[in-house]
Coordinates of C-alpha atoms and ligand atoms in Angstrom, one line a residue:
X16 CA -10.5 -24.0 9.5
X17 CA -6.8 -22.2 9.1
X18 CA -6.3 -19.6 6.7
X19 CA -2.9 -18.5 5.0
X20 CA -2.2 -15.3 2.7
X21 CA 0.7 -15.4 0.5
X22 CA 1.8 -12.4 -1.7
X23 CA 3.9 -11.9 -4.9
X24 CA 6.0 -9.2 -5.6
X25 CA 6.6 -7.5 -9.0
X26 CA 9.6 -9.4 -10.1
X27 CA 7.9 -12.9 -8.6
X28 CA 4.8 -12.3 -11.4
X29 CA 6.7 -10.7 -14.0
X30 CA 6.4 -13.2 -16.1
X31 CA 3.6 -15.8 -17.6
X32 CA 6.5 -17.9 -16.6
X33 CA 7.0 -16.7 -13.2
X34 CA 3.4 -16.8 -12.9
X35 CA 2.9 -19.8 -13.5
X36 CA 5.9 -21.0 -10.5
X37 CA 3.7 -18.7 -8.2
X38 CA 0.6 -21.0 -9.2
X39 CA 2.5 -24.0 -8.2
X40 CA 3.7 -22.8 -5.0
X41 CA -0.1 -21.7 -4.0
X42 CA -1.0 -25.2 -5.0
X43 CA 1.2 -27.0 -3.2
X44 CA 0.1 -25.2 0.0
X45 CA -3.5 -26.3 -0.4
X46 CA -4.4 -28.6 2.0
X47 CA -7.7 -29.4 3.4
X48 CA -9.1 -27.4 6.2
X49 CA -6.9 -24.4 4.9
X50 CA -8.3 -21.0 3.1
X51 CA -6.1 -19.4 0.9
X52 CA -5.7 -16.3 -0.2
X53 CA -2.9 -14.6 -2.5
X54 CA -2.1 -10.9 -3.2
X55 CA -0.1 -10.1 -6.2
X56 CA 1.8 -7.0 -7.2
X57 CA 1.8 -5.5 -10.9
X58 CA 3.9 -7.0 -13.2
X59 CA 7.8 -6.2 -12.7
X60 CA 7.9 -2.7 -13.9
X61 CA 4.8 -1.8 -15.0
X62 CA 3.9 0.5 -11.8
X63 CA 6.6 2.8 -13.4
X64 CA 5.5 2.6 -16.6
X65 CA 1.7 3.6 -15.3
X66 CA 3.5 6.3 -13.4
X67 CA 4.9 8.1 -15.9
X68 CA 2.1 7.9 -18.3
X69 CA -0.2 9.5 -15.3
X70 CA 2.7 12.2 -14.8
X71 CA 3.0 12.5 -18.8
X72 CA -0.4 13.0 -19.0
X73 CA -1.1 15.6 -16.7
X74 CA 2.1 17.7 -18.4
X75 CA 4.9 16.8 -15.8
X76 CA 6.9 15.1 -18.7
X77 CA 10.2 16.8 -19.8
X78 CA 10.8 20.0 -17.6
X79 CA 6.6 21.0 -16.3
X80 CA 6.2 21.5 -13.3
X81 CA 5.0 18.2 -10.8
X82 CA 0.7 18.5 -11.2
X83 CA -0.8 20.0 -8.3
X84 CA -1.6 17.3 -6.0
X85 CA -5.1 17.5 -5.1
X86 CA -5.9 17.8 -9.2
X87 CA -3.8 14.5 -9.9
X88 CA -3.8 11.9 -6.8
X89 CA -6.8 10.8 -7.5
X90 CA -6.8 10.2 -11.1
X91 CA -3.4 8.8 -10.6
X92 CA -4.5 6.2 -8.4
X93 CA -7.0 5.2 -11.1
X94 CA -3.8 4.3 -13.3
X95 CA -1.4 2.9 -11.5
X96 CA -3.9 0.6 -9.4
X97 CA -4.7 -0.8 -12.9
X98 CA -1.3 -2.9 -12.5
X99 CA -2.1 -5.1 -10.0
X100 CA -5.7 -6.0 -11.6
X101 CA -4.2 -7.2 -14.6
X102 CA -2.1 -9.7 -12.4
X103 CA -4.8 -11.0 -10.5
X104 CA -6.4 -12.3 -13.4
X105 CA -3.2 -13.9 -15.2
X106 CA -2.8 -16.0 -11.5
X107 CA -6.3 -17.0 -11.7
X108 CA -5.5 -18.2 -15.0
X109 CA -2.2 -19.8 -14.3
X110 CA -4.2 -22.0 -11.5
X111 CA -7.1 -23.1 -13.1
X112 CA -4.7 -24.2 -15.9
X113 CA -3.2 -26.8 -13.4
X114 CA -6.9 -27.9 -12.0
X115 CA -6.9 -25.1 -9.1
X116 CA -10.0 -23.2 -8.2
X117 CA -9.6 -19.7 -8.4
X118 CA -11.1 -16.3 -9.1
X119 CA -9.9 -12.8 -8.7
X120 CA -11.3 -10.4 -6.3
X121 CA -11.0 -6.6 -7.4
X122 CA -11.2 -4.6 -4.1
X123 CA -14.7 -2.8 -4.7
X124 CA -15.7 -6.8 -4.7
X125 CA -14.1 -7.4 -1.4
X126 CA -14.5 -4.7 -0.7
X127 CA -11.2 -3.3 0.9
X128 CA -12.1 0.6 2.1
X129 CA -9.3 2.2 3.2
X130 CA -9.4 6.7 3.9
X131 CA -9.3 9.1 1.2
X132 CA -5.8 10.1 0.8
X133 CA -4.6 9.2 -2.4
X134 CA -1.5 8.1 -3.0
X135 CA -0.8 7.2 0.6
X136 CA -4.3 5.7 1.7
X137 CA -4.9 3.9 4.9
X138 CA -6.6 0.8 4.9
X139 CA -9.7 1.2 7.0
X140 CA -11.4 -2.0 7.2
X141 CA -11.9 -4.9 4.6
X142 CA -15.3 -6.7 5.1
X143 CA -14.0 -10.8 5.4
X144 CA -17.6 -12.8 4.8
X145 CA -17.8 -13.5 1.5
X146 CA -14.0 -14.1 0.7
X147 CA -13.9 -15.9 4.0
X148 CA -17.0 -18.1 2.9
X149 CA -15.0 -18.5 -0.4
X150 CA -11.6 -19.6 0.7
X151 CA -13.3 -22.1 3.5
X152 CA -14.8 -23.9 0.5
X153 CA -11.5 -24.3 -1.0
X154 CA -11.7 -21.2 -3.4
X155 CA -8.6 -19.4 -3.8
X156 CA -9.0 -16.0 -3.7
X157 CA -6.2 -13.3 -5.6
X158 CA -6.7 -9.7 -4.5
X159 CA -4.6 -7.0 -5.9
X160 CA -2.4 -5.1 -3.7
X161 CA -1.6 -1.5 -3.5
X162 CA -5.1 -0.5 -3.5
X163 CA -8.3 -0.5 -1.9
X164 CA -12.0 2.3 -2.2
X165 CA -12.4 5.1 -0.6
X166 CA -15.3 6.0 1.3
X167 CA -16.5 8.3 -1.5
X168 CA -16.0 4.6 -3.9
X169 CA -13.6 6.0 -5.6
X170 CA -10.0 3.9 -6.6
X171 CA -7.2 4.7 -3.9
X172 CA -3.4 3.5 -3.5
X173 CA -1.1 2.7 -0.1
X174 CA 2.1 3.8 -1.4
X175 CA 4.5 1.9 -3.4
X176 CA 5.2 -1.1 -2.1
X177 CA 2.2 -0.9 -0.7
X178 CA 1.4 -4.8 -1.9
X179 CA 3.0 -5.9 1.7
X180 CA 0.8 -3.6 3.6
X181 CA -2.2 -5.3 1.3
X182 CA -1.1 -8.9 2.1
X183 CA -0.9 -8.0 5.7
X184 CA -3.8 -6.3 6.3
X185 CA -6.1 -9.0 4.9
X186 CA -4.3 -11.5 6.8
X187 CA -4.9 -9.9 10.1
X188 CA -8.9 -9.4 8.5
X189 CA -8.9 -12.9 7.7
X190 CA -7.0 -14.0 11.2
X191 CA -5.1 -16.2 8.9
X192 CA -2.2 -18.2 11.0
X193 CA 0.6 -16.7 8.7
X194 CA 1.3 -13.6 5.9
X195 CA 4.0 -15.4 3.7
X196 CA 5.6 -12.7 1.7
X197 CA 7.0 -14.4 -2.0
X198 CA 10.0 -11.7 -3.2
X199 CA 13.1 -11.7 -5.5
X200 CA 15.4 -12.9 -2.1
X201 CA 15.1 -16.1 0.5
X202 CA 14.3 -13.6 3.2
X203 CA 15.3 -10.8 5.2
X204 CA 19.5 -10.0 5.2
X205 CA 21.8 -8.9 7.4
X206 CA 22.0 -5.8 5.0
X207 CA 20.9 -5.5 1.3
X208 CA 22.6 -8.4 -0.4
X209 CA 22.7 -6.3 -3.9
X210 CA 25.5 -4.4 -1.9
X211 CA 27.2 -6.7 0.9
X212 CA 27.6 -10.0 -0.7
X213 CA 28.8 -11.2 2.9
X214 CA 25.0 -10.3 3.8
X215 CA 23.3 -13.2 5.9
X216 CA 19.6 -14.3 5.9
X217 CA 18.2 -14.3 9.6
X218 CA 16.4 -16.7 10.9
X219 CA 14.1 -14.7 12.5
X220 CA 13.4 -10.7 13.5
X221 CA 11.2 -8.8 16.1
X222 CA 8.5 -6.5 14.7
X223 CA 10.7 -4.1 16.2
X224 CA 14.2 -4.1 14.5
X225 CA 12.1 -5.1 11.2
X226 CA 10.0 -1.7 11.9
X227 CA 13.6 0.0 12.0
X228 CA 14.7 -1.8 8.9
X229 CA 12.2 -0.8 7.0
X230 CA 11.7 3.2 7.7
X231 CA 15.8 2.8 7.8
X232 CA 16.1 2.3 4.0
X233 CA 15.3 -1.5 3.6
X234 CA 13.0 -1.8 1.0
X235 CA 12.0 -5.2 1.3
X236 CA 8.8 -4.8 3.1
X237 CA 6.7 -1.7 3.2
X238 CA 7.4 0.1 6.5
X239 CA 3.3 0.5 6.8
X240 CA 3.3 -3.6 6.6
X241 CA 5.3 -3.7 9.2
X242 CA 3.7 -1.3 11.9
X243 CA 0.5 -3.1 10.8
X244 CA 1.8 -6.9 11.6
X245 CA 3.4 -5.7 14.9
X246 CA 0.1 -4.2 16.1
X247 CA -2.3 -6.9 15.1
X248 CA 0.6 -9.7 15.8
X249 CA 0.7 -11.3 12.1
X250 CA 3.3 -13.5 12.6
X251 CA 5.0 -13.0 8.9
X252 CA 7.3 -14.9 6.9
X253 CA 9.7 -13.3 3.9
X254 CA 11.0 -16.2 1.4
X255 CA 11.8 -17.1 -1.9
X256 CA 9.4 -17.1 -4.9
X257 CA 12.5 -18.1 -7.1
X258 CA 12.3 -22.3 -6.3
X259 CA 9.9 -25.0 -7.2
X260 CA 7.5 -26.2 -4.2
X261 CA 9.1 -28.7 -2.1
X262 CA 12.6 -26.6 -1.9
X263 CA 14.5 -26.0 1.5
X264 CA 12.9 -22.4 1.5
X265 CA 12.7 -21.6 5.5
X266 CA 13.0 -17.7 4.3
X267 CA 12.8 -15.4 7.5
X268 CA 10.3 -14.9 10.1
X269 CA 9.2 -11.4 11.5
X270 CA 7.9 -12.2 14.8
X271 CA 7.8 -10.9 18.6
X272 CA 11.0 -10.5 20.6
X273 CA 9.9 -13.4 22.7
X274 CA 10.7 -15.7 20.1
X275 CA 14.0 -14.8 19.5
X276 CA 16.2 -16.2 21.6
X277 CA 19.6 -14.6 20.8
X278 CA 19.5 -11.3 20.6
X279 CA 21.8 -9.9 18.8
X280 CA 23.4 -6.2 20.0
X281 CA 23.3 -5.2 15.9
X282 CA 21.1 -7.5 13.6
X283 CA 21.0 -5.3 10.7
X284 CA 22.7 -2.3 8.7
X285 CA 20.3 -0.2 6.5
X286 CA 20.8 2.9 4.0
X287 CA 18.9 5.2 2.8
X288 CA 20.1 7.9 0.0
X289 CA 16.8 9.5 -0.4
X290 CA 17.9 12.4 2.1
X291 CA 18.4 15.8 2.0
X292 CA 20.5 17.8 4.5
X293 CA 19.5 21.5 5.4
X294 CA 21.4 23.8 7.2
X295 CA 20.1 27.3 8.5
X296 CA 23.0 29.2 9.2
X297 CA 22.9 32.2 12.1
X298 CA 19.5 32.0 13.2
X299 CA 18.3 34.0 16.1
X300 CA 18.4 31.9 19.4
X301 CA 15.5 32.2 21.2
X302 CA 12.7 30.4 22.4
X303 CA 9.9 29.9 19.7
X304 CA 12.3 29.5 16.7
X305 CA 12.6 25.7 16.6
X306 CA 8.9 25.4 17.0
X307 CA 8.2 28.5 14.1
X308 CA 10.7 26.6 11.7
X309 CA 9.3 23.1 12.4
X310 CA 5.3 24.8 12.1
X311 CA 6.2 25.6 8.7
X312 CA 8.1 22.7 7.6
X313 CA 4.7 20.4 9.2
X314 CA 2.6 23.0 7.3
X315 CA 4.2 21.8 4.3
X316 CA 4.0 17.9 4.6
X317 CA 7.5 17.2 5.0
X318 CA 9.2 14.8 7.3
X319 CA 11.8 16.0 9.3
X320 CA 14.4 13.2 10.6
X321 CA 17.7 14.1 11.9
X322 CA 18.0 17.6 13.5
X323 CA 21.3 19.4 15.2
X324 CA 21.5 22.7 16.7
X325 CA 24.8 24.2 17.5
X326 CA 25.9 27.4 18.8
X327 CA 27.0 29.8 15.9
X328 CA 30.1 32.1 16.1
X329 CA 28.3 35.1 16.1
X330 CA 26.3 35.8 20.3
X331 CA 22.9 35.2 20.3
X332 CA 23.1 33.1 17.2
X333 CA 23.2 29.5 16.2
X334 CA 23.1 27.0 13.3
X335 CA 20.2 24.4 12.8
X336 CA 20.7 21.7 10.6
X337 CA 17.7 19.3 9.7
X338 CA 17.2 16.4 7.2
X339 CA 13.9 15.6 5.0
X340 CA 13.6 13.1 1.8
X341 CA 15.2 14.3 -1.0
X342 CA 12.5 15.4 -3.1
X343 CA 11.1 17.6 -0.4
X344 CA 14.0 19.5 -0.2
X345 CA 13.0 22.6 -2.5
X346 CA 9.4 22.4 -0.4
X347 CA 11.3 23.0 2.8
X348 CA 13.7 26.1 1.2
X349 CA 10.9 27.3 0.6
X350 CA 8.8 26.8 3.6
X351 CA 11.3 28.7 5.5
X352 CA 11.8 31.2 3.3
X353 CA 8.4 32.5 4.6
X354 CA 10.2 33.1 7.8
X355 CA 13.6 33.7 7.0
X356 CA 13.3 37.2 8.1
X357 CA 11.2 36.8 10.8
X358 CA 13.7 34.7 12.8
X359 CA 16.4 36.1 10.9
X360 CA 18.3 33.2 9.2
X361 CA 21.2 34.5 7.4
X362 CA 21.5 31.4 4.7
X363 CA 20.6 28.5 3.9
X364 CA 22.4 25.5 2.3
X365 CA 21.4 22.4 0.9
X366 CA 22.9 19.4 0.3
X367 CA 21.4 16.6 -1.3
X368 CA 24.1 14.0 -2.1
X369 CA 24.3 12.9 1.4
X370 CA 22.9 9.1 2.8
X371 CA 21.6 7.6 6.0
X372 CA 23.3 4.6 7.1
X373 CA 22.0 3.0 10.3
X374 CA 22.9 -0.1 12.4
X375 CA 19.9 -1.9 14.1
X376 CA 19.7 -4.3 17.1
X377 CA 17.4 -4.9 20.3
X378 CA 20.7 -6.1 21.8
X379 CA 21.6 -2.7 21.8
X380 CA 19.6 -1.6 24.8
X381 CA 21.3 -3.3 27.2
X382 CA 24.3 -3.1 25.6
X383 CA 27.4 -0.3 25.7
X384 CA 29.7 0.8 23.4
X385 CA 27.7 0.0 20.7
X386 CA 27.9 3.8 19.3
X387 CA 32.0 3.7 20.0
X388 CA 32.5 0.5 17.7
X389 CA 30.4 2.4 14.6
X390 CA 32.2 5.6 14.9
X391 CA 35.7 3.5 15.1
X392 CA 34.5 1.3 11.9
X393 CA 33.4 4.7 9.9
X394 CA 37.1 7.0 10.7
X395 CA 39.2 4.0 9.6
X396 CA 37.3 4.6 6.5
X397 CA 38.2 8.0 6.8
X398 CA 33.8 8.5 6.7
X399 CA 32.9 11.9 8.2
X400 CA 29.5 11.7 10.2
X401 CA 27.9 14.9 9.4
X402 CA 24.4 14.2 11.9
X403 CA 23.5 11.6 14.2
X404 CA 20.1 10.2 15.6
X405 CA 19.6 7.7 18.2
X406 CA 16.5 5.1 19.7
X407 CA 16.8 2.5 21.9
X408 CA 17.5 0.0 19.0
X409 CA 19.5 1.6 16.4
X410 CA 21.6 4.5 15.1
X411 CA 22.2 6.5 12.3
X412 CA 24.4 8.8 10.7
X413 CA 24.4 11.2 7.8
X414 CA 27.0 11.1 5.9
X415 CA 28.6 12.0 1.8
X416 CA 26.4 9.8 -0.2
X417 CA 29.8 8.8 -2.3
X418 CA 31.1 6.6 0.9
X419 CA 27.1 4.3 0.9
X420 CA 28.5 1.2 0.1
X421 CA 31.8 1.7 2.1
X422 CA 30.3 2.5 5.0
X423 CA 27.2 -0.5 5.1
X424 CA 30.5 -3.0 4.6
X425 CA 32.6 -1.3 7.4
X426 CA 29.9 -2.0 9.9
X427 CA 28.5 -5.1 8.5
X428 CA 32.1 -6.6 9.4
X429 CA 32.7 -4.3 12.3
X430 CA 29.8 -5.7 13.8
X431 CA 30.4 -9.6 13.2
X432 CA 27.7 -9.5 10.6
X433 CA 29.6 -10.6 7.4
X434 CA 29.0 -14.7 6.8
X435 CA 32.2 -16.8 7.1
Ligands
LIG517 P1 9.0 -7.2 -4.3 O1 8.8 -6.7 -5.7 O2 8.9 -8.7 -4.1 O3 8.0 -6.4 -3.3 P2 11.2 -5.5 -3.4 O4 12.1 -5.1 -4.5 O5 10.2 -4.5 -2.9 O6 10.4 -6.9 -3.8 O7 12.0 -5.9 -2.1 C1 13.0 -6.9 -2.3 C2 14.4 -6.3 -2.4 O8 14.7 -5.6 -1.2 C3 15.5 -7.2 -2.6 O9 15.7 -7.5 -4.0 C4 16.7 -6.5 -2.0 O10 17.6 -5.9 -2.9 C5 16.1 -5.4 -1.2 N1 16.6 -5.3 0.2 C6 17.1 -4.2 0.9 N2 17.5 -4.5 2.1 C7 17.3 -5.8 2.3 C8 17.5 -6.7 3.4 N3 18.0 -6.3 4.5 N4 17.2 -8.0 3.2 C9 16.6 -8.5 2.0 N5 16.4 -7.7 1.0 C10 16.7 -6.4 1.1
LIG518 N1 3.2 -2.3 -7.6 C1 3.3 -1.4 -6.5 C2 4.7 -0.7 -6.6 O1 5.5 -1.1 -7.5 C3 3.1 -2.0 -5.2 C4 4.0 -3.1 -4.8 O2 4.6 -3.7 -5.7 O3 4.0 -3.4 -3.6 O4 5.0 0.1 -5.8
LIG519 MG1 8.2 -4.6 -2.4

């Protein structure tokens, strides 16, 4: 017995329409001898609307202040989970209606338990016998993404996007052969092609560069889905949920560096405007500051990506600049206001229309000059870089938000990305 899971995004269900298209395309990938199982996302826009009725709700609305978090996640995971539930039902629907078995499977039902931390929950474990048993008689099973139970049984959510991390998770609980992920693009691009309309599809991409992709900016899988396939080796497939079964639809395939035969030195270019640059100016040089200011910011929950020190004018001084997602920025002022006079910053500034653009490639590691040709590409632009970070497979640099989509199309073409 084989097993497949195939998952549809917001826009690829936002519809009875599109529903119904989604209902074909599971149809036409019954076959005997194969279990299937589907994962749907909420309706196209209606995890925003749930949002800001949970926010409204709680008083955030107009200018109160953001809910305290642990007197809101939880209850806000009750109301935005509600989304995909409503989906799985409508799919059910939508294949019975062309002589399909199906029923929807809640995740208290499955059950899917993931760790308590709503908002951001882990899944945990998801208990495969009776689904299994279900799909192996030719059952089709919809789950909603997003969401799972906590150990205490209560409702919890992954994240957005969390519907990729869903799909993939049960797959790899399931040991299905293949996660197809069904989205509003025929697979994975060079870059986003809302911006570059010279973007390519690929053919195929490691877990690795995908991994990049994804925490780089590229929204079109869940970072969390990717880690997730890479460990547990779920081969996964991104295509089109726009065509009728039977279409040329090879989409892309996410899948170990083995299989890739070409490797490219840069596969992809990603972006990320969500940033926030901080810049601590004249604080004392010494050991123990670096690890005091990163204490706090870690006390606070925020991420800290790109970080540059540099020697300040004044002796015995210097200048630490460090980036975090946007919204965190206020957080981290005030995180190290705390210590400001304990290590004696003299000011702070904060910028927060900067962006992240990044090239990607496991070419790159055996590769030089890679660095020279981006910095080139950006200064005929006239882009100023303003941080850099380095990994084996990609770089990034910070740079004025204003020059985004200037600077992904430099380095698409600098880099022999842009189709012919
Ligand atoms: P879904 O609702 O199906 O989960 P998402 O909106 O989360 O879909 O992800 C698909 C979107 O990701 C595309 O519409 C595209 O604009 C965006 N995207 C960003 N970078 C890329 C890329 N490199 N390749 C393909 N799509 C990308
Ligand atoms: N509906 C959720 C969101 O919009 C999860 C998902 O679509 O993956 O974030
Ligand atoms: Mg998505």
């Amino acid at each position: 017995m084989s097993r497949l899971v195939m998952k549809f995004g917001g826009t690829s269900v936002g519809d009875v329409e599109r529903i119904a298209r989604a209902a074909r395309l599971v149809a036409a990938e019954r076959k005997p001898g194969r279990g299937l199982a589907v994962v749907v996302s909420a309706m196209s826009g209606e995890t925003d609307r749930l949002v800001s009725l949970a926010r409204g709700a709680a008083g955030e609305a107009g200018n109160g202040a953001p809910p305290p978090a642990d007197d809101f996640n939880d209850e806000y995971d009750v109301v935005v989970a509600a989304g995909e539930q409503v989906t799985t039902g409508l799919l059910a629907l939508a294949l019975r209606r062309i002589g399909v078995p199906a029923r929807s499977w809640q995740n208290w039902q499955v059950p899917i338990r993931t760790d308590d931390a709503h908002s951001k929950a882990r899944v945990a474990d998801i208990e495969t016998t009776e689904i299994g048993r279900a799909i192996d008689a030719g059952e089709v099973a919809i789950v909603p993404g997003f969401q799972g139970v906590s150990g205490a049984g209560r409702v919890t959510t992954l994240g957005r996007g969390g519907s990729d991390t869903s799909a993939v998770a049960l797959a790899a609980a399931l040991k299905a052969e293949r996660c197809d992920i069904y989205t509003d693009v025929d697979g994975v691009y060079t870059t986003d092609p809302r911006i570059v309309a010279k973007a390519r599809r690929l053919e195929k991409i490691s877990y690795e560069e995908m991994l990049e992709m994804a925490s780089l900016g590229a929204k079109v899988l869940q970072t969390r889905s990717v880690e997730l396939a890479f460990a547990q080796r779920v081969p996964v497939r991104v295509l089109s949920s726009f065509v009728e079964p039977g279409a040329h639809n090879p989409g892309t395939l996410v899948c170990s560096e083995e299989e890739i035969v070409e490797k490219q030195v840069v596969s992809g270019v990603a972006y990320s405007r969500d940033e926030a640059k901080v810049t601590l100016l004249g604080v004392e040089d010494h050991p123990g500051v670096a690890a005091e200011i990163f204490a706090r910011l870690a006390d606070a929950n925020i991420n800290v990506d790109m970080i540059v020190q540099a020697e300040a004018r004044q002796p015995g001084r210097q200048n630490m600049v460090f980036t975090c997602p946007d919204r965190d920025a206020g957080r981290a002022v005030d995180a190290i206001d705390k210590v400001r006079e304990k290590i004696g910053v003299e000011d702070i500034h904060v910028r927060r229309d900067v962006a992240k653009v990044s090239v990607i490639g496991i070419g790159m590691k055996s590769q030089v000059g890679v660095a020279k040709t981006m910095f080139a590409a950006l200064a005929q632009k006239g882009v100023n870089i303003e941080a850099i970070a380095t990994s084996e497979i990609k770089i990034s640099v910070l740079i004025d938000a204003a020059y985004t989509e200037l600077a992904v199309r430099a380095l698409h073409t600098a880099y022999g990305l842009d189709a012919a």
